[in-house]
Short mmCIF file of C-alpha atoms and ligand atoms in Angstrom, two decimals:
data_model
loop_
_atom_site.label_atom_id
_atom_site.label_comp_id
_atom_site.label_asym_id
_atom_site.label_seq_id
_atom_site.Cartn_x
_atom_site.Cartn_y
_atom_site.Cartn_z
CA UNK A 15 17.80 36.84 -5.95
CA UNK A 16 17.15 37.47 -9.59
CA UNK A 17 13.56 35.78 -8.91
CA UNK A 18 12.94 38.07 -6.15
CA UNK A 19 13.70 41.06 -7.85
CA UNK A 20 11.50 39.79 -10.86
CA UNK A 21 8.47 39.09 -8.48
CA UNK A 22 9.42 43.07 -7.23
CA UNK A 23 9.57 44.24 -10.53
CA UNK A 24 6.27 42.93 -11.67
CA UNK A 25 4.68 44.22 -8.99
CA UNK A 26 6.13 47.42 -9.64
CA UNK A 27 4.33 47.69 -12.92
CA UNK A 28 0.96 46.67 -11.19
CA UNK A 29 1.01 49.27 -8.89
CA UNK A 30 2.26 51.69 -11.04
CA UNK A 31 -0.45 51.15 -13.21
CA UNK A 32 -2.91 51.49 -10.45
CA UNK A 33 -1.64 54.97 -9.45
CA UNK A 34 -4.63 57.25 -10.72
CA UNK A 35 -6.80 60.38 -9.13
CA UNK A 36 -9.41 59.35 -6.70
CA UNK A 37 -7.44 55.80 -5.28
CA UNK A 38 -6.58 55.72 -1.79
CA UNK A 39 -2.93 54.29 -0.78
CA UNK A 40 -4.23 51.18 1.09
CA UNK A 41 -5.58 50.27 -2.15
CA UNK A 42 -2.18 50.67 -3.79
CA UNK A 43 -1.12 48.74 -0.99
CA UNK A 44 -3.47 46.04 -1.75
CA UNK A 45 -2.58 45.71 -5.62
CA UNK A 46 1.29 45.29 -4.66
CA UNK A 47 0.52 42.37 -2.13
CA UNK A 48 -1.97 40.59 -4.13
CA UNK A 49 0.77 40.89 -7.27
CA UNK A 50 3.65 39.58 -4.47
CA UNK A 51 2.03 36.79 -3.19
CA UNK A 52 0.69 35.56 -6.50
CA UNK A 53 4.02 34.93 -7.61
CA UNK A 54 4.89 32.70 -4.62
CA UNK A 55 6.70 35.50 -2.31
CA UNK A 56 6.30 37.22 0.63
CA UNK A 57 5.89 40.93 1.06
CA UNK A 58 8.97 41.74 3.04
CA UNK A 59 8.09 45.17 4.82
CA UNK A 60 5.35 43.72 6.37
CA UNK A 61 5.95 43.72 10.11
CA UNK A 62 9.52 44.85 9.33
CA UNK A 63 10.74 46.68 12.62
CA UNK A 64 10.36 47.26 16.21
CA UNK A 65 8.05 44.64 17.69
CA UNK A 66 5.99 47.70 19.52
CA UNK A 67 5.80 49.26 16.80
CA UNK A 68 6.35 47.11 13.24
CA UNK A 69 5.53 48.31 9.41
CA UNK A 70 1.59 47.80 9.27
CA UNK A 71 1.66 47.24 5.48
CA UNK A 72 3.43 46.03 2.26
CA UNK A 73 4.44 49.03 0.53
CA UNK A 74 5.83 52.57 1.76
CA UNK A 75 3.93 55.22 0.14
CA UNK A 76 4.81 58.63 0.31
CA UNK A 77 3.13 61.70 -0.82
CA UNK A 78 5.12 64.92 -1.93
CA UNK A 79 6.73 65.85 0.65
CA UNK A 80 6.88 62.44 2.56
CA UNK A 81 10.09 61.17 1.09
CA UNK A 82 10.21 57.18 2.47
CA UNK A 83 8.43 54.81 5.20
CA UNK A 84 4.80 56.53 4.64
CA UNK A 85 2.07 53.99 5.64
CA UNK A 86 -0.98 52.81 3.58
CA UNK A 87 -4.28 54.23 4.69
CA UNK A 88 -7.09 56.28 3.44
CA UNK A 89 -5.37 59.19 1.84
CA UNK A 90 -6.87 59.49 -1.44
CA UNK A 91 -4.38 60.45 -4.23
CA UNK A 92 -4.94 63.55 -6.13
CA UNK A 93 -3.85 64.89 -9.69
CA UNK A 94 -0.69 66.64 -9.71
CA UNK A 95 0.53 64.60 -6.24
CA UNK A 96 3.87 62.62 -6.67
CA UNK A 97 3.53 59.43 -5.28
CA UNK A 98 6.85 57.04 -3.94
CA UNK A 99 6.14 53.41 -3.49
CA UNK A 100 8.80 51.54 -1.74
CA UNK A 101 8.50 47.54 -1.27
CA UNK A 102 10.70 44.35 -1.10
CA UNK A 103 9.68 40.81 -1.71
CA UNK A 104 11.45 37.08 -0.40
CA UNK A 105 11.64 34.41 -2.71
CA UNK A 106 12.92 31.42 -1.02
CA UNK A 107 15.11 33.35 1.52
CA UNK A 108 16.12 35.93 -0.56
CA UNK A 109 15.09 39.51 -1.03
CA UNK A 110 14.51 42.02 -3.22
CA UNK A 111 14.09 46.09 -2.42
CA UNK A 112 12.83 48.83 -4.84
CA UNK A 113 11.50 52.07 -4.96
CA UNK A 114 9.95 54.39 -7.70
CA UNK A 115 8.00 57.59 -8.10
CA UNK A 116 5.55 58.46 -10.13
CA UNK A 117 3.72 61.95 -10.90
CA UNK A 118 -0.37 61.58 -10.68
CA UNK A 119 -1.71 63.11 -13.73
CA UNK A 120 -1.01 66.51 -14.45
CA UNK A 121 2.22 67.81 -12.15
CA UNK A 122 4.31 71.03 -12.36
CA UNK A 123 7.43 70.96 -13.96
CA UNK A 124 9.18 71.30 -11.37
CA UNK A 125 8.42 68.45 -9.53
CA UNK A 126 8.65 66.12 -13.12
CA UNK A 127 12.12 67.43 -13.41
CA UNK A 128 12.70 66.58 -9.63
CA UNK A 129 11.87 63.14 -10.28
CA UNK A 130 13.61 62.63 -13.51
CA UNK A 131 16.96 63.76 -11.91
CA UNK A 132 16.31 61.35 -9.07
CA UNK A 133 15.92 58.14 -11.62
CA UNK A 134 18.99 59.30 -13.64
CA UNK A 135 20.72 59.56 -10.69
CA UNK A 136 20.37 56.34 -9.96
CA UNK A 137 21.60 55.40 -12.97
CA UNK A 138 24.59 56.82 -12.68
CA UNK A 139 25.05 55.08 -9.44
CA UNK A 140 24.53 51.96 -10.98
CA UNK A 141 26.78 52.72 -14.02
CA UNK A 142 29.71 52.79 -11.27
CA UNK A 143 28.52 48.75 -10.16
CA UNK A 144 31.71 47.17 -11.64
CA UNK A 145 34.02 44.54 -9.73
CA UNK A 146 37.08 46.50 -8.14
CA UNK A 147 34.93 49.73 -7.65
CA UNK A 148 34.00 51.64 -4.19
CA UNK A 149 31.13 51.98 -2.45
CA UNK A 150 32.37 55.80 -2.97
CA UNK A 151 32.73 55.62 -6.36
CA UNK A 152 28.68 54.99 -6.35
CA UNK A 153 28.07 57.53 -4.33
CA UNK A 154 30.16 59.82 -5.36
CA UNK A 155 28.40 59.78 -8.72
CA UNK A 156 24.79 59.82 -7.58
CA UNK A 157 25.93 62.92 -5.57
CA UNK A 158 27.68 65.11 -7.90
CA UNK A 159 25.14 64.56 -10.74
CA UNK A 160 22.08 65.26 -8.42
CA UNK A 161 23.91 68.44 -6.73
CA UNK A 162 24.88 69.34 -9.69
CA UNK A 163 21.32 69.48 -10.80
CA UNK A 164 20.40 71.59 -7.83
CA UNK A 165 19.31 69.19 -5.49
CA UNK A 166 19.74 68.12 -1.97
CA UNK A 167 20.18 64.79 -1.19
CA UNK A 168 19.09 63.14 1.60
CA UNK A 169 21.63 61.98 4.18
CA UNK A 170 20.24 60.38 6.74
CA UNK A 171 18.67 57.56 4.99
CA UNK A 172 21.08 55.25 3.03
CA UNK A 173 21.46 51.92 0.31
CA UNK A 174 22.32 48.83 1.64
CA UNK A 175 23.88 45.29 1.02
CA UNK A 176 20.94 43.04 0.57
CA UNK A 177 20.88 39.42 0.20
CA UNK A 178 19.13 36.67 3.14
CA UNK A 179 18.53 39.76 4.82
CA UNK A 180 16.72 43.23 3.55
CA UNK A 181 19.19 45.27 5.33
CA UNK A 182 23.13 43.94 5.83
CA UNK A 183 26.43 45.37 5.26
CA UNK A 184 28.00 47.82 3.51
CA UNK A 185 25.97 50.76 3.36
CA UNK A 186 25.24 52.68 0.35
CA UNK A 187 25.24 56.65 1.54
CA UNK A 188 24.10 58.97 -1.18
CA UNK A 189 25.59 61.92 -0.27
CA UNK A 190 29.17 62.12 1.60
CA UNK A 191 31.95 59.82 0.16
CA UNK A 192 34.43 59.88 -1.88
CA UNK A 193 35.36 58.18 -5.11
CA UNK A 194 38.12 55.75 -4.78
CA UNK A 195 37.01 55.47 -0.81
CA UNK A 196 34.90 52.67 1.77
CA UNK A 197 34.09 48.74 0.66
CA UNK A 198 35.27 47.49 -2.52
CA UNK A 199 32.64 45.73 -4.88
CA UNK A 200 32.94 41.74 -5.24
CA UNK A 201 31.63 39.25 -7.69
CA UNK A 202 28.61 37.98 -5.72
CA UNK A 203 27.06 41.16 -3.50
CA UNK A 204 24.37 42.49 -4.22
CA UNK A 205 23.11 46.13 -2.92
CA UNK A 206 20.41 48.18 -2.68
CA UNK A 207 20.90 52.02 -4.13
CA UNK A 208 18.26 54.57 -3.48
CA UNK A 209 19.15 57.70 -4.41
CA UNK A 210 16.22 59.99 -2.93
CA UNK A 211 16.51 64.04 -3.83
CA UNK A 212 14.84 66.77 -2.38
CA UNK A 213 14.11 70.12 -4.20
CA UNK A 214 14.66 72.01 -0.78
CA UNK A 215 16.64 71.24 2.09
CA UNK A 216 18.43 67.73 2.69
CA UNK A 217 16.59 67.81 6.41
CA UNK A 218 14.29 65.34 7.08
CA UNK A 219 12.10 65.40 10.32
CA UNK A 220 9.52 62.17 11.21
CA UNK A 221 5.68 62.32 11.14
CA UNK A 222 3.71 61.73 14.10
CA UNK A 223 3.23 57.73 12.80
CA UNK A 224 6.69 57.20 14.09
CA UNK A 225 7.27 55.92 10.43
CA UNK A 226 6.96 58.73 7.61
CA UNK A 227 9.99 60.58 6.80
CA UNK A 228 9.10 64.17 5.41
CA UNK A 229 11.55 66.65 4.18
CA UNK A 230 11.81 69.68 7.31
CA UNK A 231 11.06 72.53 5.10
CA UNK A 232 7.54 70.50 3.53
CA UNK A 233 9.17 70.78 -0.48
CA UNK A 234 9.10 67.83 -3.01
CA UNK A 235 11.14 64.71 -2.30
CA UNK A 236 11.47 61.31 -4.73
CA UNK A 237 13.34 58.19 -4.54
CA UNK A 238 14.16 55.63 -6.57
CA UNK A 239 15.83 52.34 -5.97
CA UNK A 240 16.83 48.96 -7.65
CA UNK A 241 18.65 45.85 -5.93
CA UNK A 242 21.86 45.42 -8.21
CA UNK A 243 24.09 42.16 -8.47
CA UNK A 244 28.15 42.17 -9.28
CA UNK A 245 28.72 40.02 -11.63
CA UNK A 246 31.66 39.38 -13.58
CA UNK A 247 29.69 41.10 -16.88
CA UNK A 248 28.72 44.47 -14.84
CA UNK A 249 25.54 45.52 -13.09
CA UNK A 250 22.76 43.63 -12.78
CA UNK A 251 19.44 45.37 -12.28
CA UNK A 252 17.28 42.38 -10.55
CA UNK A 253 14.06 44.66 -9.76
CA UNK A 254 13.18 45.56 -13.43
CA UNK A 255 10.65 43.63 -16.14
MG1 LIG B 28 16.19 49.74 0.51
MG1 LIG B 29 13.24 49.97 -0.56
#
């Protein structure tokens, strides 16, 4: 797993350094394959999904308001957008899931401070990944420091276990649990967190793709996520280089 999320992490860098004015997502999506495969792996959200209707590409990119599952195509990205790329990797069997935005040049202050709450708050998700801990305890930190803030958090959309599989037991909400409450952390999981904060309303609605998730009332959204191991000496952030 730590292999996957290193392939992930690299690739995060790639793309992130190929987020500029004037390139269109598919390209983005191109960069992040190329950099997967490369390495040996396999781009995980390819074909992820309902058979009539699977994930067309290797990333999720979302613009602004899109907050998750946005498909690659030929949007071009413009100064002052905030861009969310979203993408796993398998390395031998094993996955890897991350997420990060990124502001596009010049962007209001607003929206930088929306997205610098969003990757603290992750953070302080993962400062609660210790052996003996709660699923609630996580959440209940990424909640009260983004709300706290002045943010909504998105409900409907949640973290994950992660491990053979992208998506497996327990969930990881954001927004709704208590500290001290739901599945206790063991040496040896491994979960997905992915805070994602909107500057507006928590209600999401989908896009006419039947993939992108957009906040309801069209304001800023980011999201940021690392695949975390429990080890016996804390967190361990796989999906960083
Ligand atoms: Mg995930
Ligand atoms: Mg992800």
């Amino acid at each position: 797993m730590r292999e996957a999320g290193r392939i992930v992490g690299l690739a995060k860098l790639e793309v992130a350094n190929a987020i500029k004015p004037g390139v269109t997502t598919s390209f983005l999506d191109e960069i992040t394959e190329e950099s997967i495969r490369a390495e040996g792996a396999i781009p995980s959200f390819k074909g992820y999904g309902d058979p009539q209707n699977p994930f067309p590409a290797s990333i999720c990119v979302s613009v602004n308001e899109e907050i998750v599952h946005g498909i690659p195509g030929d949007r071009v990205i413009n100064n002052g957008d905030i861009i969310s790329v979203d993408f796993g990797a398998i390395w031998k069997g094993l996955h890897a899931d991350s997420a990060f935005t990124l502001g596009v040049g010049t962007i209001s202050d607003d929206a930088a401070k929306l997205i610098e709450t969003t990757r603290l708050s992750l953070e302080k998700g993962i400062e609660k990944v210790t052996i003996g801990n709660r699923i609630g305890d996580i959440c209940y930190a990424i909640q009260n420091y983004a709300e706290t803030e002045g943010y909504s958090l998105v409900r409907h959309y949640v973290g994950h276990g992660i491990g053979y599989s992208m998506h497996e037991e327990p969930q990881v909400p954001n927004w709704g649990m208590e500290p001290g409450l739901g599945p206790i952390l063991k040496e040896g999981m491994a979960i997905a967190i992915e805070p994602m904060l909107n500057i507006g309303t928590y209600k999401t609605k989908i896009l006419n793709d039947g993939w992108t998730v957009a906040t309801e009332d069209g304001e800023l959204s980011a999201h940021f996520e690392d695949t975390v191991l429990i080890t016996d000496r804390g967190p361990v952030v796989t999906t960083r280089i």
